[in-house]
PDB file of C-alpha atoms in Angstrom:
ATOM      1  CA  UNK A 177       8.353  -0.708  21.809  1.00 44.00           C
ATOM      2  CA  UNK A 178       9.169   1.436  18.735  1.00 47.00           C
ATOM      3  CA  UNK A 179       6.366   3.001  16.772  1.00 44.00           C
ATOM      4  CA  UNK A 180       5.618   1.433  13.381  1.00 43.00           C
ATOM      5  CA  UNK A 181       6.791   3.463  10.396  1.00 47.00           C
ATOM      6  CA  UNK A 182       4.222   5.916   9.066  1.00 48.00           C
ATOM      7  CA  UNK A 183       2.002   4.554   6.357  1.00 75.00           C
ATOM      8  CA  UNK A 184       3.015   6.112   3.041  1.00 86.00           C
ATOM      9  CA  UNK A 185       0.098   4.826   0.973  1.00 94.00           C
ATOM     10  CA  UNK A 186      -3.495   3.738   1.437  1.00 96.00           C
ATOM     11  CA  UNK A 187      -5.095   1.437  -1.118  1.00 97.00           C
ATOM     12  CA  UNK A 188      -8.845   1.243  -0.773  1.00 96.00           C
ATOM     13  CA  UNK A 189     -11.935   0.175  -2.629  1.00 97.00           C
ATOM     14  CA  UNK A 190     -13.710   3.027  -4.435  1.00 97.00           C
ATOM     15  CA  UNK A 191     -17.151   3.145  -2.813  1.00 95.00           C
ATOM     16  CA  UNK A 192     -18.379   6.697  -2.232  1.00 96.00           C
ATOM     17  CA  UNK A 193     -19.538   9.106  -4.915  1.00 96.00           C
ATOM     18  CA  UNK A 194     -16.315  11.083  -4.509  1.00 96.00           C
ATOM     19  CA  UNK A 195     -14.314   7.841  -4.869  1.00 97.00           C
ATOM     20  CA  UNK A 196     -16.131   7.003  -8.101  1.00 96.00           C
ATOM     21  CA  UNK A 197     -15.495  10.539  -9.369  1.00 96.00           C
ATOM     22  CA  UNK A 198     -11.801  10.114  -8.523  1.00 97.00           C
ATOM     23  CA  UNK A 199     -11.690   6.745 -10.309  1.00 97.00           C
ATOM     24  CA  UNK A 200     -13.390   8.293 -13.344  1.00 95.00           C
ATOM     25  CA  UNK A 201     -10.785  11.074 -13.396  1.00 96.00           C
ATOM     26  CA  UNK A 202      -7.994   8.516 -13.076  1.00 95.00           C
ATOM     27  CA  UNK A 203      -9.427   6.431 -15.944  1.00 93.00           C
ATOM     28  CA  UNK A 204      -9.685   9.566 -18.109  1.00 92.00           C
ATOM     29  CA  UNK A 205      -6.090  10.547 -17.294  1.00 94.00           C
ATOM     30  CA  UNK A 206      -5.035   7.011 -18.250  1.00 91.00           C
ATOM     31  CA  UNK A 207      -6.699   7.244 -21.666  1.00 89.00           C
ATOM     32  CA  UNK A 208      -5.254  10.707 -22.291  1.00 87.00           C
ATOM     33  CA  UNK A 209      -1.784   9.421 -21.412  1.00 88.00           C
ATOM     34  CA  UNK A 210      -2.354   6.324 -23.543  1.00 83.00           C
ATOM     35  CA  UNK A 211      -3.389   8.513 -26.483  1.00 76.00           C
ATOM     36  CA  UNK A 212      -5.554   5.720 -27.840  1.00 73.00           C
ATOM     37  CA  UNK A 213      -9.230   5.509 -28.689  1.00 71.00           C
ATOM     38  CA  UNK A 214     -10.741   2.841 -26.443  1.00 74.00           C
ATOM     39  CA  UNK A 215     -14.163   2.885 -28.104  1.00 66.00           C
ATOM     40  CA  UNK A 216     -13.579  -0.744 -29.131  1.00 67.00           C
ATOM     41  CA  UNK A 217     -13.700  -1.567 -25.402  1.00 72.00           C
ATOM     42  CA  UNK A 218     -16.886   0.508 -24.929  1.00 79.00           C
ATOM     43  CA  UNK A 219     -14.920   2.840 -22.673  1.00 80.00           C
ATOM     44  CA  UNK A 220     -17.621   5.530 -22.651  1.00 80.00           C
ATOM     45  CA  UNK A 221     -20.141   3.160 -21.098  1.00 84.00           C
ATOM     46  CA  UNK A 222     -17.503   1.801 -18.729  1.00 86.00           C
ATOM     47  CA  UNK A 223     -16.745   5.154 -17.117  1.00 87.00           C
ATOM     48  CA  UNK A 224     -20.349   6.351 -17.119  1.00 88.00           C
ATOM     49  CA  UNK A 225     -21.439   3.280 -15.133  1.00 91.00           C
ATOM     50  CA  UNK A 226     -18.568   2.952 -12.638  1.00 95.00           C
ATOM     51  CA  UNK A 227     -18.083   0.859 -10.615  1.00 96.00           C
ATOM     52  CA  UNK A 228     -20.105  -1.285 -13.046  1.00 94.00           C
ATOM     53  CA  UNK A 229     -18.327  -4.531 -13.897  1.00 94.00           C
ATOM     54  CA  UNK A 230     -15.623  -3.712 -11.323  1.00 96.00           C
ATOM     55  CA  UNK A 231     -18.082  -3.687  -8.406  1.00 95.00           C
ATOM     56  CA  UNK A 232     -17.580  -5.941  -5.404  1.00 93.00           C
ATOM     57  CA  UNK A 233     -18.123  -8.737  -4.625  1.00 94.00           C
ATOM     58  CA  UNK A 234     -16.947 -10.041  -8.021  1.00 96.00           C
ATOM     59  CA  UNK A 235     -14.650  -7.166  -8.911  1.00 97.00           C
ATOM     60  CA  UNK A 236     -12.572  -4.406  -7.397  1.00 98.00           C
ATOM     61  CA  UNK A 237     -12.036  -0.742  -8.178  1.00 98.00           C
ATOM     62  CA  UNK A 238      -9.015   0.303  -6.141  1.00 98.00           C
ATOM     63  CA  UNK A 239      -7.571   3.731  -5.470  1.00 98.00           C
ATOM     64  CA  UNK A 240      -4.072   4.444  -4.179  1.00 98.00           C
ATOM     65  CA  UNK A 241      -4.233   7.492  -1.927  1.00 97.00           C
ATOM     66  CA  UNK A 242      -1.902   9.668   0.081  1.00 95.00           C
ATOM     67  CA  UNK A 243      -2.725   8.834   3.728  1.00 92.00           C
ATOM     68  CA  UNK A 244      -2.601  12.465   4.868  1.00 92.00           C
ATOM     69  CA  UNK A 245      -4.212  14.434   2.062  1.00 93.00           C
ATOM     70  CA  UNK A 246      -6.307  11.548   0.653  1.00 92.00           C
ATOM     71  CA  UNK A 247      -5.163  12.703  -2.800  1.00 95.00           C
ATOM     72  CA  UNK A 248      -5.695   9.923  -5.341  1.00 97.00           C
ATOM     73  CA  UNK A 249      -2.322   8.860  -6.753  1.00 98.00           C
ATOM     74  CA  UNK A 250      -3.417   5.990  -8.987  1.00 98.00           C
ATOM     75  CA  UNK A 251      -5.931   3.252  -9.661  1.00 98.00           C
ATOM     76  CA  UNK A 252      -6.477  -0.294 -10.874  1.00 98.00           C
ATOM     77  CA  UNK A 253      -9.595  -2.296 -11.635  1.00 98.00           C
ATOM     78  CA  UNK A 254     -10.377  -6.005 -11.591  1.00 98.00           C
ATOM     79  CA  UNK A 255     -13.424  -7.683 -13.074  1.00 96.00           C
ATOM     80  CA  UNK A 256     -14.743 -11.189 -13.625  1.00 97.00           C
ATOM     81  CA  UNK A 257     -13.912 -12.564 -17.053  1.00 93.00           C
ATOM     82  CA  UNK A 258     -16.142 -15.070 -18.787  1.00 87.00           C
ATOM     83  CA  UNK A 259     -13.934 -16.476 -21.519  1.00 80.00           C
ATOM     84  CA  UNK A 260     -15.629 -17.355 -24.783  1.00 75.00           C
ATOM     85  CA  UNK A 261     -15.249 -21.040 -25.741  1.00 72.00           C
ATOM     86  CA  UNK A 262     -12.692 -20.356 -28.474  1.00 71.00           C
ATOM     87  CA  UNK A 263     -10.389 -18.782 -25.875  1.00 71.00           C
ATOM     88  CA  UNK A 264     -10.764 -21.613 -23.333  1.00 72.00           C
ATOM     89  CA  UNK A 265      -9.027 -24.301 -25.386  1.00 70.00           C
ATOM     90  CA  UNK A 266      -5.785 -24.221 -23.376  1.00 72.00           C
ATOM     91  CA  UNK A 267      -7.328 -23.310 -20.038  1.00 74.00           C
ATOM     92  CA  UNK A 268      -9.134 -25.213 -17.313  1.00 75.00           C
ATOM     93  CA  UNK A 269     -12.843 -25.372 -18.020  1.00 74.00           C
ATOM     94  CA  UNK A 270     -13.738 -25.115 -14.329  1.00 78.00           C
ATOM     95  CA  UNK A 271     -11.430 -22.215 -13.486  1.00 85.00           C
ATOM     96  CA  UNK A 272     -12.608 -18.732 -12.532  1.00 93.00           C
ATOM     97  CA  UNK A 273     -10.881 -15.938 -14.445  1.00 94.00           C
ATOM     98  CA  UNK A 274     -10.546 -12.247 -13.760  1.00 97.00           C
ATOM     99  CA  UNK A 275      -9.035  -9.412 -15.739  1.00 96.00           C
ATOM    100  CA  UNK A 276      -6.907  -6.548 -14.466  1.00 98.00           C
ATOM    101  CA  UNK A 277      -7.591  -3.230 -16.181  1.00 96.00           C
ATOM    102  CA  UNK A 278      -6.751   0.468 -16.075  1.00 94.00           C
ATOM    103  CA  UNK A 279      -3.572   0.408 -14.003  1.00 97.00           C
ATOM    104  CA  UNK A 280      -2.495   4.029 -13.841  1.00 96.00           C
ATOM    105  CA  UNK A 281      -0.358   6.162 -11.550  1.00 98.00           C
ATOM    106  CA  UNK A 282      -0.359   9.923 -11.973  1.00 97.00           C
ATOM    107  CA  UNK A 283       3.017  11.235 -13.213  1.00 96.00           C
ATOM    108  CA  UNK A 284       3.621  13.224 -10.013  1.00 95.00           C
ATOM    109  CA  UNK A 285       3.386  10.001  -7.959  1.00 96.00           C
ATOM    110  CA  UNK A 286       5.556   7.723 -10.085  1.00 94.00           C
ATOM    111  CA  UNK A 287       8.748   6.139  -8.792  1.00 93.00           C
ATOM    112  CA  UNK A 288       7.227   5.116  -5.442  1.00 93.00           C
ATOM    113  CA  UNK A 289       6.235   1.510  -6.293  1.00 95.00           C
ATOM    114  CA  UNK A 290       2.567   2.503  -6.316  1.00 97.00           C
ATOM    115  CA  UNK A 291       1.808   0.528  -9.489  1.00 97.00           C
ATOM    116  CA  UNK A 292       3.364  -2.600  -7.981  1.00 98.00           C
ATOM    117  CA  UNK A 293       1.363  -2.183  -4.806  1.00 97.00           C
ATOM    118  CA  UNK A 294      -1.861  -1.663  -6.757  1.00 98.00           C
ATOM    119  CA  UNK A 295      -1.314  -4.855  -8.775  1.00 98.00           C
ATOM    120  CA  UNK A 296      -0.467  -6.828  -5.626  1.00 98.00           C
ATOM    121  CA  UNK A 297      -3.623  -5.574  -3.927  1.00 98.00           C
ATOM    122  CA  UNK A 298      -5.760  -6.379  -6.998  1.00 99.00           C
ATOM    123  CA  UNK A 299      -4.310  -9.905  -7.025  1.00 98.00           C
ATOM    124  CA  UNK A 300      -5.089 -10.239  -3.315  1.00 98.00           C
ATOM    125  CA  UNK A 301      -8.693  -9.207  -4.002  1.00 98.00           C
ATOM    126  CA  UNK A 302      -8.854 -11.721  -6.868  1.00 98.00           C
ATOM    127  CA  UNK A 303      -7.606 -14.498  -4.605  1.00 97.00           C
ATOM    128  CA  UNK A 304     -10.067 -13.535  -1.864  1.00 97.00           C
ATOM    129  CA  UNK A 305     -12.884 -13.703  -4.425  1.00 96.00           C
ATOM    130  CA  UNK A 306     -11.886 -17.190  -5.547  1.00 96.00           C
ATOM    131  CA  UNK A 307     -10.343 -16.495  -8.943  1.00 96.00           C
ATOM    132  CA  UNK A 308      -7.834 -19.038 -10.272  1.00 95.00           C
ATOM    133  CA  UNK A 309      -6.134 -16.909 -12.909  1.00 95.00           C
ATOM    134  CA  UNK A 310      -5.695 -13.205 -13.633  1.00 97.00           C
ATOM    135  CA  UNK A 311      -5.379 -12.032 -17.217  1.00 96.00           C
ATOM    136  CA  UNK A 312      -4.482  -8.662 -18.675  1.00 96.00           C
ATOM    137  CA  UNK A 313      -3.461  -7.053 -21.888  1.00 93.00           C
ATOM    138  CA  UNK A 314      -1.003  -4.265 -22.408  1.00 93.00           C
ATOM    139  CA  UNK A 315       0.645  -2.541 -25.315  1.00 90.00           C
ATOM    140  CA  UNK A 316       4.025  -3.756 -26.538  1.00 93.00           C
ATOM    141  CA  UNK A 317       5.245  -0.167 -26.162  1.00 91.00           C
ATOM    142  CA  UNK A 318       4.497  -0.154 -22.401  1.00 93.00           C
ATOM    143  CA  UNK A 319       7.823  -1.717 -21.443  1.00 96.00           C
ATOM    144  CA  UNK A 320       7.780  -0.529 -17.815  1.00 95.00           C
ATOM    145  CA  UNK A 321       4.362  -2.117 -17.273  1.00 96.00           C
ATOM    146  CA  UNK A 322       5.482  -5.351 -18.939  1.00 98.00           C
ATOM    147  CA  UNK A 323       8.559  -5.477 -16.699  1.00 98.00           C
ATOM    148  CA  UNK A 324       6.392  -4.885 -13.637  1.00 98.00           C
ATOM    149  CA  UNK A 325       3.961  -7.645 -14.590  1.00 98.00           C
ATOM    150  CA  UNK A 326       6.788 -10.098 -15.288  1.00 98.00           C
ATOM    151  CA  UNK A 327       8.407  -9.302 -11.931  1.00 98.00           C
ATOM    152  CA  UNK A 328       5.098 -10.227 -10.277  1.00 98.00           C
ATOM    153  CA  UNK A 329       4.922 -13.592 -12.037  1.00 98.00           C
ATOM    154  CA  UNK A 330       2.820 -12.786 -15.085  1.00 98.00           C
ATOM    155  CA  UNK A 331       3.748 -14.606 -18.276  1.00 97.00           C
ATOM    156  CA  UNK A 332       2.843 -13.950 -21.869  1.00 95.00           C
ATOM    157  CA  UNK A 333      -0.125 -16.011 -22.964  1.00 91.00           C
ATOM    158  CA  UNK A 334      -2.309 -16.499 -25.985  1.00 85.00           C
ATOM    159  CA  UNK A 335      -5.026 -14.033 -26.800  1.00 83.00           C
ATOM    160  CA  UNK A 336      -8.051 -14.345 -24.524  1.00 83.00           C
ATOM    161  CA  UNK A 337     -10.457 -12.055 -26.359  1.00 80.00           C
ATOM    162  CA  UNK A 338     -10.660 -10.554 -29.841  1.00 75.00           C
ATOM    163  CA  UNK A 339      -8.136  -7.694 -29.680  1.00 65.00           C
ATOM    164  CA  UNK A 340      -8.821  -4.839 -32.029  1.00 61.00           C
ATOM    165  CA  UNK A 341      -5.508  -4.095 -33.649  1.00 65.00           C
ATOM    166  CA  UNK A 342      -1.879  -5.016 -33.382  1.00 76.00           C
ATOM    167  CA  UNK A 343       0.635  -4.259 -30.692  1.00 85.00           C
ATOM    168  CA  UNK A 344      -1.035  -5.946 -27.715  1.00 87.00           C
ATOM    169  CA  UNK A 345       0.602  -8.414 -25.354  1.00 93.00           C
ATOM    170  CA  UNK A 346      -1.622 -10.743 -23.346  1.00 92.00           C
ATOM    171  CA  UNK A 347      -0.384 -11.912 -19.960  1.00 95.00           C
ATOM    172  CA  UNK A 348      -1.639 -14.230 -17.244  1.00 95.00           C
ATOM    173  CA  UNK A 349      -0.825 -15.253 -13.700  1.00 97.00           C
ATOM    174  CA  UNK A 350      -2.130 -18.268 -11.837  1.00 95.00           C
ATOM    175  CA  UNK A 351      -3.644 -17.432  -8.473  1.00 95.00           C
ATOM    176  CA  UNK A 352      -3.129 -20.175  -5.928  1.00 81.00           C
ATOM    177  CA  UNK A 353      -6.022 -20.754  -3.596  1.00 63.00           C
TER     178      UNK A 353
END
């Protein structure tokens, strides 16, 4: 029987102190690359309290790692989302919503489908945790990310929280239980 191909990527939940430090570094690299002040999202508190709102069992803070060196290549986070009533008008009242955040792959690791695999794994975690729909926002200028999300079944949707500024696209994907 032939040996299975070597695993080229490990995606795992950030649990240990070193994992949280790696996730914090990845989040910081994301904001530097984004070149945008995320104070309106209370980003300072978010990274100082990781895993915070992304903690299991209701969330996920995932790291993509090289299986040999354990070098962190990217990250994604998923959290529960409690929609305010004004943003529930076109959505099921009894549904459970989550939000995908902070998808980032370090430049040296791009071109290996790591972002796709991170999103797929975050969606798997969302399904396992009983969510019915995943929401996210992204910048209109992030065309590669938008293409990725569309290829995974995300569609543009109405705003689901009060965005601060122009240039955002809101997307959603139903998660079938």
